[in-house]
Coordinates of C-alpha atoms in Angstrom, one line a residue:
X1 CA 32.5 -46.8 5.6
X2 CA 31.2 -50.3 5.3
X3 CA 30.7 -50.9 9.1
X4 CA 28.4 -47.9 9.5
X5 CA 25.5 -49.1 11.7
X6 CA 22.0 -49.3 10.2
X7 CA 20.0 -46.0 10.7
X8 CA 23.2 -44.0 11.1
X9 CA 22.7 -40.3 10.1
X10 CA 25.4 -38.0 8.8
X11 CA 25.8 -34.7 7.0
X12 CA 27.5 -31.4 6.6
X13 CA 26.3 -28.3 8.4
X14 CA 27.5 -24.8 7.8
X15 CA 27.6 -22.2 10.6
X16 CA 27.1 -18.7 9.2
X17 CA 26.4 -15.2 10.5
X18 CA 27.8 -11.8 11.0
X19 CA 31.2 -11.4 12.6
X20 CA 31.3 -11.8 16.4
X21 CA 28.0 -13.5 17.0
X22 CA 29.6 -16.6 18.6
X23 CA 29.9 -19.1 15.8
X24 CA 33.3 -20.4 16.9
X25 CA 32.1 -20.5 20.5
X26 CA 29.2 -22.7 19.4
X27 CA 31.4 -25.0 17.3
X28 CA 33.9 -25.4 20.2
X29 CA 31.2 -26.2 22.7
X30 CA 29.6 -28.9 20.5
X31 CA 33.0 -30.5 19.6
X32 CA 34.2 -30.3 23.2
X33 CA 37.6 -28.8 22.6
X34 CA 39.0 -25.7 21.0
X35 CA 39.5 -26.0 17.2
X36 CA 38.2 -22.5 16.2
X37 CA 39.7 -19.4 17.7
X38 CA 37.5 -17.1 19.8
X39 CA 37.8 -13.4 20.2
X40 CA 35.5 -10.5 20.8
X41 CA 36.9 -8.8 17.7
X42 CA 35.1 -9.5 14.4
X43 CA 36.6 -11.6 11.6
X44 CA 38.7 -13.9 13.6
X45 CA 37.8 -16.9 11.5
X46 CA 39.4 -16.8 8.1
X47 CA 39.3 -20.3 6.7
X48 CA 36.5 -22.9 6.7
X49 CA 37.1 -24.9 9.9
X50 CA 35.6 -28.4 9.9
X51 CA 34.6 -29.7 13.3
X52 CA 33.4 -33.3 13.5
X53 CA 30.8 -34.4 16.1
X54 CA 30.3 -38.1 16.3
X55 CA 27.9 -40.2 18.5
X56 CA 26.7 -43.8 18.2
X57 CA 23.8 -42.7 16.0
X58 CA 25.2 -39.9 13.9
X59 CA 28.1 -37.8 12.6
X60 CA 27.8 -34.1 12.0
X61 CA 30.6 -32.3 10.1
X62 CA 30.4 -28.6 10.9
X63 CA 31.9 -25.9 8.7
X64 CA 32.6 -22.6 10.6
X65 CA 32.8 -19.8 8.0
X66 CA 34.2 -16.3 8.1
X67 CA 31.6 -13.8 9.3
X68 CA 29.7 -12.5 6.3
X69 CA 30.4 -8.8 5.7
X70 CA 31.1 -6.4 2.9
X71 CA 34.8 -6.9 2.0
X72 CA 37.3 -4.1 2.2
X73 CA 40.4 -5.8 0.9
X74 CA 41.5 -9.0 -1.0
X75 CA 41.6 -11.0 2.2
X76 CA 38.0 -9.8 2.8
X77 CA 37.0 -10.9 -0.8
X78 CA 38.6 -14.3 -0.1
X79 CA 36.7 -14.7 3.2
X80 CA 33.4 -13.8 1.6
X81 CA 33.8 -16.3 -1.2
X82 CA 34.6 -19.0 1.3
X83 CA 31.4 -18.2 3.3
X84 CA 29.1 -18.0 0.2
X85 CA 30.5 -21.1 -1.5
X86 CA 29.8 -23.1 1.7
X87 CA 26.1 -22.5 1.4
X88 CA 26.0 -24.6 -1.7
X89 CA 28.0 -27.5 -0.3
X90 CA 26.0 -28.5 2.8
X91 CA 22.9 -30.3 4.0
X92 CA 21.9 -27.7 6.5
X93 CA 22.7 -24.1 7.4
X94 CA 22.8 -22.7 10.9
X95 CA 22.4 -18.9 10.7
X96 CA 23.7 -17.6 14.1
X97 CA 22.6 -14.2 15.3
X98 CA 23.3 -12.3 18.5
X99 CA 20.2 -11.9 20.7
X100 CA 21.6 -8.6 22.1
X101 CA 22.0 -7.0 18.7
X102 CA 19.2 -5.2 16.8
X103 CA 18.2 -6.5 13.3
X104 CA 20.0 -4.3 10.8
X105 CA 21.5 -4.0 7.3
X106 CA 24.0 -6.8 8.1
X107 CA 21.2 -9.3 8.7
X108 CA 19.4 -8.1 5.6
X109 CA 22.6 -8.7 3.6
X110 CA 22.9 -12.3 4.8
X111 CA 19.2 -13.1 4.5
X112 CA 19.2 -11.9 0.8
X113 CA 22.0 -14.5 0.2
X114 CA 20.1 -17.2 2.1
X115 CA 17.1 -16.6 -0.3
X116 CA 19.4 -17.8 -3.1
X117 CA 19.9 -21.3 -1.6
X118 CA 17.5 -24.2 -1.4
X119 CA 19.3 -25.6 1.7
X120 CA 17.2 -25.7 4.9
X121 CA 18.2 -23.0 7.4
X122 CA 18.0 -23.0 11.2
X123 CA 17.9 -19.7 12.9
X124 CA 20.1 -20.0 16.0
X125 CA 19.6 -17.1 18.4
X126 CA 22.8 -17.0 20.5
X127 CA 23.7 -15.1 23.7
X128 CA 20.2 -15.5 25.1
X129 CA 21.8 -14.9 28.5
X130 CA 22.1 -11.2 27.5
X131 CA 18.4 -10.6 27.1
X132 CA 15.2 -10.9 29.1
X133 CA 13.1 -14.0 28.3
X134 CA 10.1 -11.8 27.4
X135 CA 12.2 -10.0 24.7
X136 CA 13.0 -13.3 23.0
X137 CA 9.5 -13.7 21.4
X138 CA 9.9 -10.3 19.7
X139 CA 13.3 -11.2 18.4
X140 CA 12.0 -14.5 16.9
X141 CA 9.0 -12.7 15.3
X142 CA 11.3 -10.1 13.7
X143 CA 13.3 -12.8 12.0
X144 CA 10.3 -15.0 11.1
X145 CA 8.9 -12.1 9.0
X146 CA 12.1 -11.9 7.0
X147 CA 12.7 -15.6 6.1
X148 CA 11.0 -19.0 6.3
X149 CA 13.4 -20.7 8.7
X150 CA 13.1 -24.5 9.1
X151 CA 13.6 -24.2 12.9
X152 CA 14.3 -21.4 15.3
X153 CA 16.4 -22.4 18.3
X154 CA 17.6 -19.9 21.1
X155 CA 20.9 -20.9 22.8
X156 CA 23.7 -19.7 24.9
X157 CA 26.8 -21.2 23.3
X158 CA 29.0 -19.9 26.1
X159 CA 27.0 -21.5 28.8
X160 CA 25.8 -24.5 26.7
X161 CA 22.1 -23.6 27.3
X162 CA 19.8 -25.4 24.8
X163 CA 22.7 -26.6 22.7
X164 CA 21.8 -30.3 23.3
X165 CA 18.3 -29.5 21.8
X166 CA 20.0 -27.8 18.8
X167 CA 22.0 -31.0 18.2
X168 CA 18.9 -33.2 18.4
X169 CA 17.2 -31.0 15.9
X170 CA 20.2 -31.1 13.6
X171 CA 20.4 -34.9 13.6
X172 CA 16.6 -35.1 13.1
X173 CA 17.0 -33.2 9.9
X174 CA 19.9 -35.2 8.5
X175 CA 19.4 -38.3 6.3
X176 CA 21.0 -41.7 6.7
X177 CA 24.6 -41.7 5.5
X178 CA 28.1 -42.9 6.1
X179 CA 30.5 -42.1 8.9
X180 CA 33.0 -39.8 7.0
X181 CA 35.6 -39.6 9.7
X182 CA 36.9 -41.9 12.5
X183 CA 35.1 -41.5 15.8
X184 CA 38.0 -39.9 17.6
X185 CA 38.7 -37.3 14.9
X186 CA 37.4 -33.8 15.7
X187 CA 38.7 -31.8 12.7
X188 CA 40.1 -32.3 9.3
X189 CA 42.6 -29.5 9.6
X190 CA 46.3 -30.5 10.1
X191 CA 47.7 -29.8 13.6
X192 CA 50.0 -27.0 12.1
X193 CA 46.9 -25.0 11.1
X194 CA 45.3 -25.2 14.6
X195 CA 48.6 -24.4 16.3
X196 CA 48.9 -21.2 14.1
X197 CA 45.3 -20.3 15.0
X198 CA 45.9 -20.7 18.7
X199 CA 49.0 -18.3 18.5
X200 CA 47.0 -15.8 16.5
X201 CA 44.1 -15.9 19.0
X202 CA 46.5 -15.0 21.8
X203 CA 47.9 -12.0 19.8
X204 CA 44.3 -10.7 19.3
X205 CA 43.4 -11.2 23.0
X206 CA 46.5 -9.5 24.4
X207 CA 46.9 -6.6 22.0
X208 CA 43.3 -5.6 22.0
X209 CA 42.7 -2.4 19.9
X210 CA 46.3 -1.8 18.9
X211 CA 46.5 -4.7 16.4
X212 CA 43.6 -5.1 14.0
X213 CA 43.2 -8.1 11.8
X214 CA 46.5 -7.6 10.0
X215 CA 48.1 -10.6 11.8
X216 CA 48.9 -13.9 10.2
X217 CA 50.9 -16.8 11.8
X218 CA 53.2 -19.1 9.8
X219 CA 54.5 -22.3 11.4
X220 CA 58.1 -22.6 10.2
X221 CA 59.0 -25.8 12.0
X222 CA 57.2 -28.4 14.1
X223 CA 59.0 -31.6 15.1
X224 CA 59.3 -33.9 18.1
X225 CA 62.7 -33.9 19.7
X226 CA 64.6 -36.8 21.4
X227 CA 63.3 -35.8 24.9
X228 CA 59.8 -36.2 23.5
X229 CA 59.2 -32.5 23.6
X230 CA 57.7 -30.9 20.5
X231 CA 59.6 -27.9 19.1
X232 CA 57.6 -25.3 17.3
X233 CA 59.0 -22.3 15.5
X234 CA 56.4 -19.8 14.3
X235 CA 56.5 -16.3 12.7
X236 CA 53.9 -13.7 13.5
X237 CA 53.3 -11.5 10.4
X238 CA 52.1 -7.9 10.7
X239 CA 51.7 -5.0 8.2
X240 CA 53.6 -2.2 10.0
X241 CA 56.7 -1.7 12.0
X242 CA 54.7 -0.1 14.8
X243 CA 52.6 -3.3 15.1
X244 CA 55.8 -5.3 15.4
X245 CA 56.9 -3.2 18.4
X246 CA 53.5 -3.7 20.1
X247 CA 53.6 -7.5 19.7
X248 CA 57.2 -7.7 21.0
X249 CA 56.5 -5.3 23.8
X250 CA 58.9 -3.7 26.3
X251 CA 62.0 -5.9 26.5
X252 CA 60.0 -8.7 24.8
X253 CA 57.4 -8.9 27.5
X254 CA 54.3 -9.1 25.2
X255 CA 55.8 -11.8 22.9
X256 CA 56.7 -13.9 26.0
X257 CA 53.1 -13.6 27.2
X258 CA 51.7 -14.6 23.8
X259 CA 54.1 -17.6 23.8
X260 CA 53.2 -18.6 27.4
X261 CA 49.4 -18.5 26.8
X262 CA 49.6 -20.2 23.4
X263 CA 51.9 -22.9 24.7
X264 CA 49.3 -24.0 27.3
X265 CA 46.6 -24.5 24.6
X266 CA 49.0 -26.2 22.2
X267 CA 50.1 -28.6 24.9
X268 CA 46.5 -29.5 25.6
X269 CA 45.9 -30.0 21.9
X270 CA 48.9 -32.1 21.2
X271 CA 49.1 -33.9 24.6
X272 CA 52.8 -33.2 24.9
X273 CA 55.2 -30.7 26.3
X274 CA 56.0 -27.9 23.8
X275 CA 59.0 -25.6 23.3
X276 CA 57.6 -22.6 21.4
X277 CA 59.8 -20.1 19.7
X278 CA 58.2 -17.0 18.2
X279 CA 59.5 -14.3 15.8
X280 CA 57.7 -11.2 14.4
X281 CA 58.1 -10.1 10.8
X282 CA 56.7 -7.0 8.9
X283 CA 55.2 -7.7 5.5
X284 CA 53.7 -4.4 4.4
X285 CA 50.0 -4.5 3.1
X286 CA 50.0 -8.4 2.9
X287 CA 46.2 -8.6 3.0
X288 CA 46.0 -7.0 -0.4
X289 CA 48.7 -9.1 -2.1
X290 CA 47.7 -12.4 -3.6
X291 CA 51.1 -13.9 -3.3
X292 CA 51.3 -13.2 0.4
X293 CA 47.7 -14.5 0.9
X294 CA 48.8 -17.8 -0.7
X295 CA 51.9 -18.0 1.4
X296 CA 50.0 -17.5 4.6
X297 CA 47.5 -20.3 3.8
X298 CA 44.6 -18.5 2.1
X299 CA 44.5 -20.6 -1.1
X300 CA 41.6 -19.4 -3.2
X301 CA 41.8 -22.3 -5.7
X302 CA 40.9 -24.7 -2.9
X303 CA 37.4 -23.4 -2.9

């Protein structure tokens, strides 16, 4: 943009790491509102989610990737390609790890892939509230012996501890550049995508162990009515009839609770009253069928 102030810094930053280390929590804290879904189950993030942080001096575009893991199905293959392609597209990589988890084969798997890139890497040790301060030095030393990190920054994304320091370090490492997005824009995803993610998050939270990651949400309709209320019709896709029964619940109780919780977040996002109508549909083995993956928003050719 031509009116970018002199000395303004900008760049693209990828957030990578194993599933469930708090990548989405970190992104949402930095951006200041929920754009990535959070769950204590692994693999909740399926697409690249761009969050945009803008200040008077800088603009940082974050890409939250699916947790890096060995894929078990076509959806897993898709998620891994997204994560690995991202490493080549950015100015800086944040490798997020869980301070409470021991270094293991999953970390080795990721570090081997980091060695293939020339992009600077920050090690972000998250969930420091779960460990004793004295243990932190040992954790840092373990990772330092495995890879030459540009910076090592311990944080608690949930509490916000040391996140401002992380942001300062990120901006320090970026070069002068344009403002890519307007100051008030926090993501490049269309509202429909975020609405679908918020509904999916509530399904994961409420069904716990009964429903694995065989859930997709498709927004069938989204329009503003004459009374200024936004009508949203959405279909929750599952792989088995038994899963459909769980999501609907006794006399529709579970589906109503999903709708109630999702509606609150969606109204906060859109700044308007929402009428949310939900359906549940069985699509057997959709995660292994390319046509269904495309239908539900996982478009491999975009990456």
